[in-house]
Amino acid sequence: MHKDCERIMLTEDQLRARVKEVALQVDEIYKDKRPLVVGILKGSIIFYSDFIRFLTMHVELDFMAVSSYGSGAVSSGKLNIKKDLDRDVAGRDVIIVEDIIDSGFTLANLKALLTERGAASVMIVTLLNKKDRREYDIAPDYNCFDIENEFVVGYGLDYNEQYRSLPYIGILKRSVYEK
């Protein structure tokens, strides 16, 4: 375990097993379609990669860099699109793959944006769900894990661009982000 982590919340094996389970459920829904799978950069990249590897259906891949966080640990309340989609979503089934739903601001606004752009459907698949922090009326269609209100890192999630490569989800020590 990394020295900046208080404890491991989810192990590599737990992550792999649950991601596979959720991917196979989504795969069944879209088996006769060709959805656009949109990864939200950067935090979802490892989850996204593992998720699409378990899909058997034909998919198209795209990415967005969308955030309501700057370099801190608290949402800014402002949606910031740093990288938009390369493909048109009009008439398409879209699967958003996100690392974590916290306040719900980012995904509520992103789902509304893709719907405005004419997506036939927008499904949200998330790795982690912090229900206790929800401020916006948004819920994942598929969720791997509900977690308590802890600052988590690893498996793509970061704090100031650190800890993304940890193979597990760990709880970051408060002393690291409350400096």
PDB file of C-alpha atoms in Angstrom:
ATOM      1  CA  MET A   1       0.000   0.000   0.000  1.00  0.00           C
ATOM      2  CA  HIS A   2       1.220   3.509  -0.821  1.00  0.00           C
ATOM      3  CA  LYS A   3       2.461   5.468   2.208  1.00  0.00           C
ATOM      4  CA  ASP A   4      -0.053   8.292   1.527  1.00  0.00           C
ATOM      5  CA  CYS A   5      -3.014   5.926   1.773  1.00  0.00           C
ATOM      6  CA  GLU A   6      -4.835   5.295   5.018  1.00  0.00           C
ATOM      7  CA  ARG A   7      -6.144   1.925   3.809  1.00  0.00           C
ATOM      8  CA  ILE A   8      -7.172   0.002   0.719  1.00  0.00           C
ATOM      9  CA  MET A   9     -10.910   0.318   0.099  1.00  0.00           C
ATOM     10  CA  LEU A  10     -11.166  -1.920  -2.996  1.00  0.00           C
ATOM     11  CA  THR A  11      -8.563  -4.436  -4.096  1.00  0.00           C
ATOM     12  CA  GLU A  12      -7.406  -5.133  -7.624  1.00  0.00           C
ATOM     13  CA  ASP A  13      -9.324  -8.431  -7.628  1.00  0.00           C
ATOM     14  CA  GLN A  14     -12.539  -6.819  -6.384  1.00  0.00           C
ATOM     15  CA  LEU A  15     -12.284  -4.145  -9.078  1.00  0.00           C
ATOM     16  CA  ARG A  16     -11.651  -6.631 -11.886  1.00  0.00           C
ATOM     17  CA  ALA A  17     -14.523  -8.923 -10.889  1.00  0.00           C
ATOM     18  CA  ARG A  18     -17.111  -6.165 -10.525  1.00  0.00           C
ATOM     19  CA  VAL A  19     -16.077  -4.295 -13.692  1.00  0.00           C
ATOM     20  CA  LYS A  20     -16.469  -7.534 -15.651  1.00  0.00           C
ATOM     21  CA  GLU A  21     -19.890  -8.173 -14.126  1.00  0.00           C
ATOM     22  CA  VAL A  22     -21.172  -4.684 -14.994  1.00  0.00           C
ATOM     23  CA  ALA A  23     -19.677  -4.760 -18.499  1.00  0.00           C
ATOM     24  CA  LEU A  24     -21.425  -8.045 -19.268  1.00  0.00           C
ATOM     25  CA  GLN A  25     -24.755  -6.580 -18.096  1.00  0.00           C
ATOM     26  CA  VAL A  26     -24.324  -3.528 -20.347  1.00  0.00           C
ATOM     27  CA  ASP A  27     -23.152  -5.766 -23.180  1.00  0.00           C
ATOM     28  CA  GLU A  28     -26.431  -7.671 -23.041  1.00  0.00           C
ATOM     29  CA  ILE A  29     -28.501  -4.473 -23.354  1.00  0.00           C
ATOM     30  CA  TYR A  30     -26.666  -3.200 -26.433  1.00  0.00           C
ATOM     31  CA  LYS A  31     -25.838  -6.541 -28.087  1.00  0.00           C
ATOM     32  CA  ASP A  32     -27.630  -5.635 -31.339  1.00  0.00           C
ATOM     33  CA  LYS A  33     -26.451  -2.025 -31.431  1.00  0.00           C
ATOM     34  CA  ARG A  34     -23.214  -0.121 -31.882  1.00  0.00           C
ATOM     35  CA  PRO A  35     -23.083   2.439 -29.064  1.00  0.00           C
ATOM     36  CA  LEU A  36     -20.579   5.229 -28.667  1.00  0.00           C
ATOM     37  CA  VAL A  37     -18.658   4.619 -25.445  1.00  0.00           C
ATOM     38  CA  VAL A  38     -17.424   7.930 -24.040  1.00  0.00           C
ATOM     39  CA  GLY A  39     -14.660   7.889 -21.451  1.00  0.00           C
ATOM     40  CA  ILE A  40     -14.383  10.926 -19.212  1.00  0.00           C
ATOM     41  CA  LEU A  41     -10.709  11.839 -18.996  1.00  0.00           C
ATOM     42  CA  LYS A  42      -8.551  11.473 -17.094  1.00  0.00           C
ATOM     43  CA  GLY A  43      -9.936   9.660 -14.083  1.00  0.00           C
ATOM     44  CA  SER A  44     -11.924   6.991 -15.895  1.00  0.00           C
ATOM     45  CA  ILE A  45      -9.151   5.827 -18.238  1.00  0.00           C
ATOM     46  CA  ILE A  46      -8.195   2.632 -16.387  1.00  0.00           C
ATOM     47  CA  PHE A  47     -11.819   1.732 -15.605  1.00  0.00           C
ATOM     48  CA  TYR A  48     -12.783   2.559 -19.213  1.00  0.00           C
ATOM     49  CA  SER A  49     -10.026   0.341 -20.620  1.00  0.00           C
ATOM     50  CA  ASP A  50     -10.971  -2.595 -18.420  1.00  0.00           C
ATOM     51  CA  PHE A  51     -14.699  -2.070 -19.068  1.00  0.00           C
ATOM     52  CA  ILE A  52     -14.459  -2.089 -22.882  1.00  0.00           C
ATOM     53  CA  ARG A  53     -12.217  -5.175 -22.850  1.00  0.00           C
ATOM     54  CA  PHE A  54     -15.088  -7.158 -21.337  1.00  0.00           C
ATOM     55  CA  LEU A  55     -17.599  -6.038 -23.989  1.00  0.00           C
ATOM     56  CA  THR A  56     -18.337  -8.402 -26.862  1.00  0.00           C
ATOM     57  CA  MET A  57     -20.533  -6.004 -28.875  1.00  0.00           C
ATOM     58  CA  HIS A  58     -19.169  -3.655 -31.491  1.00  0.00           C
ATOM     59  CA  VAL A  59     -18.575  -0.194 -30.072  1.00  0.00           C
ATOM     60  CA  GLU A  60     -17.063   3.097 -31.122  1.00  0.00           C
ATOM     61  CA  LEU A  61     -14.807   4.889 -28.679  1.00  0.00           C
ATOM     62  CA  ASP A  62     -14.488   8.570 -27.880  1.00  0.00           C
ATOM     63  CA  PHE A  63     -13.371  10.750 -24.998  1.00  0.00           C
ATOM     64  CA  MET A  64     -14.210  13.996 -23.277  1.00  0.00           C
ATOM     65  CA  ALA A  65     -12.222  15.910 -20.722  1.00  0.00           C
ATOM     66  CA  VAL A  66     -14.923  17.403 -18.522  1.00  0.00           C
ATOM     67  CA  SER A  67     -14.525  18.473 -14.938  1.00  0.00           C
ATOM     68  CA  SER A  68     -15.844  20.643 -12.185  1.00  0.00           C
ATOM     69  CA  TYR A  69     -12.630  20.274 -10.193  1.00  0.00           C
ATOM     70  CA  GLY A  70      -9.469  22.322 -10.436  1.00  0.00           C
ATOM     71  CA  SER A  71      -6.445  21.244  -8.475  1.00  0.00           C
ATOM     72  CA  GLY A  72      -8.353  20.994  -5.208  1.00  0.00           C
ATOM     73  CA  ALA A  73     -10.498  18.400  -3.495  1.00  0.00           C
ATOM     74  CA  VAL A  74     -13.820  20.277  -3.761  1.00  0.00           C
ATOM     75  CA  SER A  75     -15.996  20.895  -6.824  1.00  0.00           C
ATOM     76  CA  SER A  76     -15.827  24.407  -8.265  1.00  0.00           C
ATOM     77  CA  GLY A  77     -19.496  24.279  -9.351  1.00  0.00           C
ATOM     78  CA  LYS A  78     -18.543  25.195 -12.919  1.00  0.00           C
ATOM     79  CA  LEU A  79     -18.493  22.731 -15.827  1.00  0.00           C
ATOM     80  CA  ASN A  80     -15.256  22.945 -17.767  1.00  0.00           C
ATOM     81  CA  ILE A  81     -15.001  21.150 -21.140  1.00  0.00           C
ATOM     82  CA  LYS A  82     -11.323  20.809 -21.960  1.00  0.00           C
ATOM     83  CA  LYS A  83     -11.764  18.257 -24.761  1.00  0.00           C
ATOM     84  CA  ASP A  84     -14.996  17.681 -26.620  1.00  0.00           C
ATOM     85  CA  LEU A  85     -16.126  14.630 -28.572  1.00  0.00           C
ATOM     86  CA  ASP A  86     -14.720  13.925 -32.020  1.00  0.00           C
ATOM     87  CA  ARG A  87     -17.966  12.228 -33.129  1.00  0.00           C
ATOM     88  CA  ASP A  88     -21.505  13.513 -33.532  1.00  0.00           C
ATOM     89  CA  VAL A  89     -23.906  11.928 -31.033  1.00  0.00           C
ATOM     90  CA  ALA A  90     -27.121  12.746 -32.896  1.00  0.00           C
ATOM     91  CA  GLY A  91     -29.233   9.607 -33.121  1.00  0.00           C
ATOM     92  CA  ARG A  92     -26.614   7.535 -31.259  1.00  0.00           C
ATOM     93  CA  ASP A  93     -26.830   5.469 -28.108  1.00  0.00           C
ATOM     94  CA  VAL A  94     -24.148   6.881 -25.822  1.00  0.00           C
ATOM     95  CA  ILE A  95     -22.584   5.158 -22.832  1.00  0.00           C
ATOM     96  CA  ILE A  96     -20.740   7.569 -20.535  1.00  0.00           C
ATOM     97  CA  VAL A  97     -18.016   5.811 -18.538  1.00  0.00           C
ATOM     98  CA  GLU A  98     -17.051   7.843 -15.471  1.00  0.00           C
ATOM     99  CA  ASP A  99     -14.804   7.134 -12.515  1.00  0.00           C
ATOM    100  CA  ILE A 100     -16.909   8.607  -9.703  1.00  0.00           C
ATOM    101  CA  ILE A 101     -20.167  10.431  -9.065  1.00  0.00           C
ATOM    102  CA  ASP A 102     -19.830  12.826  -6.169  1.00  0.00           C
ATOM    103  CA  SER A 103     -22.097  15.898  -6.136  1.00  0.00           C
ATOM    104  CA  GLY A 104     -23.478  14.841  -9.527  1.00  0.00           C
ATOM    105  CA  PHE A 105     -22.860  18.257 -11.096  1.00  0.00           C
ATOM    106  CA  THR A 106     -20.562  17.098 -13.889  1.00  0.00           C
ATOM    107  CA  LEU A 107     -22.667  14.143 -15.012  1.00  0.00           C
ATOM    108  CA  ALA A 108     -26.010  15.960 -14.702  1.00  0.00           C
ATOM    109  CA  ASN A 109     -24.704  18.705 -16.966  1.00  0.00           C
ATOM    110  CA  LEU A 110     -22.958  16.312 -19.333  1.00  0.00           C
ATOM    111  CA  LYS A 111     -26.049  14.122 -19.757  1.00  0.00           C
ATOM    112  CA  ALA A 112     -28.145  17.234 -20.472  1.00  0.00           C
ATOM    113  CA  LEU A 113     -25.560  18.414 -23.029  1.00  0.00           C
ATOM    114  CA  LEU A 114     -25.482  15.090 -24.909  1.00  0.00           C
ATOM    115  CA  THR A 115     -29.280  14.916 -24.879  1.00  0.00           C
ATOM    116  CA  GLU A 116     -29.400  18.469 -26.301  1.00  0.00           C
ATOM    117  CA  ARG A 117     -27.022  17.331 -29.030  1.00  0.00           C
ATOM    118  CA  GLY A 118     -29.553  14.692 -30.049  1.00  0.00           C
ATOM    119  CA  ALA A 119     -28.273  11.458 -28.508  1.00  0.00           C
ATOM    120  CA  ALA A 120     -30.888   8.714 -28.864  1.00  0.00           C
ATOM    121  CA  SER A 121     -30.068   7.573 -25.327  1.00  0.00           C
ATOM    122  CA  VAL A 122     -27.476   8.348 -22.674  1.00  0.00           C
ATOM    123  CA  MET A 123     -26.481   5.640 -20.215  1.00  0.00           C
ATOM    124  CA  ILE A 124     -24.154   6.350 -17.294  1.00  0.00           C
ATOM    125  CA  VAL A 125     -21.778   3.646 -16.076  1.00  0.00           C
ATOM    126  CA  THR A 126     -19.671   4.610 -13.109  1.00  0.00           C
ATOM    127  CA  LEU A 127     -17.018   2.893 -11.074  1.00  0.00           C
ATOM    128  CA  LEU A 128     -17.775   4.623  -7.765  1.00  0.00           C
ATOM    129  CA  ASN A 129     -20.888   6.289  -6.419  1.00  0.00           C
ATOM    130  CA  LYS A 130     -20.891   8.598  -3.390  1.00  0.00           C
ATOM    131  CA  LYS A 131     -24.643   8.811  -2.735  1.00  0.00           C
ATOM    132  CA  ASP A 132     -24.171  10.818   0.482  1.00  0.00           C
ATOM    133  CA  ARG A 133     -22.561  13.684  -1.455  1.00  0.00           C
ATOM    134  CA  ARG A 134     -25.241  13.993  -4.163  1.00  0.00           C
ATOM    135  CA  GLU A 135     -26.492  17.529  -4.756  1.00  0.00           C
ATOM    136  CA  TYR A 136     -27.917  17.017  -8.263  1.00  0.00           C
ATOM    137  CA  ASP A 137     -30.663  14.656  -9.378  1.00  0.00           C
ATOM    138  CA  ILE A 138     -28.539  12.151 -11.255  1.00  0.00           C
ATOM    139  CA  ALA A 139     -27.912   8.459 -10.724  1.00  0.00           C
ATOM    140  CA  PRO A 140     -25.822   5.965 -12.655  1.00  0.00           C
ATOM    141  CA  ASP A 141     -27.619   3.388 -14.751  1.00  0.00           C
ATOM    142  CA  TYR A 142     -24.873   0.967 -13.737  1.00  0.00           C
ATOM    143  CA  ASN A 143     -22.550   1.386 -10.817  1.00  0.00           C
ATOM    144  CA  CYS A 144     -19.737  -0.858  -9.678  1.00  0.00           C
ATOM    145  CA  PHE A 145     -19.482   0.259  -6.055  1.00  0.00           C
ATOM    146  CA  ASP A 146     -21.255   2.574  -3.612  1.00  0.00           C
ATOM    147  CA  ILE A 147     -18.661   4.093  -1.319  1.00  0.00           C
ATOM    148  CA  GLU A 148     -18.636   6.179   1.821  1.00  0.00           C
ATOM    149  CA  ASN A 149     -17.618   9.815   1.769  1.00  0.00           C
ATOM    150  CA  GLU A 150     -13.855   9.380   1.654  1.00  0.00           C
ATOM    151  CA  PHE A 151     -11.226  10.949  -0.595  1.00  0.00           C
ATOM    152  CA  VAL A 152     -10.177   8.036  -2.785  1.00  0.00           C
ATOM    153  CA  VAL A 153      -7.314   7.580  -5.228  1.00  0.00           C
ATOM    154  CA  GLY A 154      -5.955   4.872  -7.476  1.00  0.00           C
ATOM    155  CA  TYR A 155      -7.239   2.929 -10.481  1.00  0.00           C
ATOM    156  CA  GLY A 156      -7.220   6.205 -12.433  1.00  0.00           C
ATOM    157  CA  LEU A 157      -8.436   8.525  -9.686  1.00  0.00           C
ATOM    158  CA  ASP A 158      -6.007  11.181  -8.560  1.00  0.00           C
ATOM    159  CA  TYR A 159      -5.194  13.997  -6.248  1.00  0.00           C
ATOM    160  CA  ASN A 160      -3.212  16.720  -8.040  1.00  0.00           C
ATOM    161  CA  GLU A 161      -2.317  14.250 -10.832  1.00  0.00           C
ATOM    162  CA  GLN A 162      -0.799  11.748  -8.405  1.00  0.00           C
ATOM    163  CA  TYR A 163      -1.776   8.177  -7.458  1.00  0.00           C
ATOM    164  CA  ARG A 164      -3.598   7.306 -10.735  1.00  0.00           C
ATOM    165  CA  SER A 165      -1.420   4.235 -11.336  1.00  0.00           C
ATOM    166  CA  LEU A 166      -2.223   2.508  -8.047  1.00  0.00           C
ATOM    167  CA  PRO A 167      -3.859  -0.836  -8.950  1.00  0.00           C
ATOM    168  CA  TYR A 168      -6.440  -0.513  -6.132  1.00  0.00           C
ATOM    169  CA  ILE A 169      -8.741   2.155  -4.702  1.00  0.00           C
ATOM    170  CA  GLY A 170      -7.199   3.604  -1.564  1.00  0.00           C
ATOM    171  CA  ILE A 171      -8.343   6.193   0.932  1.00  0.00           C
ATOM    172  CA  LEU A 172      -5.967   9.141   0.868  1.00  0.00           C
ATOM    173  CA  LYS A 173      -4.729  10.343   4.249  1.00  0.00           C
ATOM    174  CA  ARG A 174      -6.282  13.689   5.220  1.00  0.00           C
ATOM    175  CA  SER A 175      -2.834  15.076   5.968  1.00  0.00           C
ATOM    176  CA  VAL A 176      -2.021  14.836   2.244  1.00  0.00           C
ATOM    177  CA  TYR A 177      -4.892  17.019   0.960  1.00  0.00           C
ATOM    178  CA  GLU A 178      -5.539  19.235   3.985  1.00  0.00           C
ATOM    179  CA  LYS A 179      -2.095  20.886   3.917  1.00  0.00           C
TER     180      LYS A 179
END
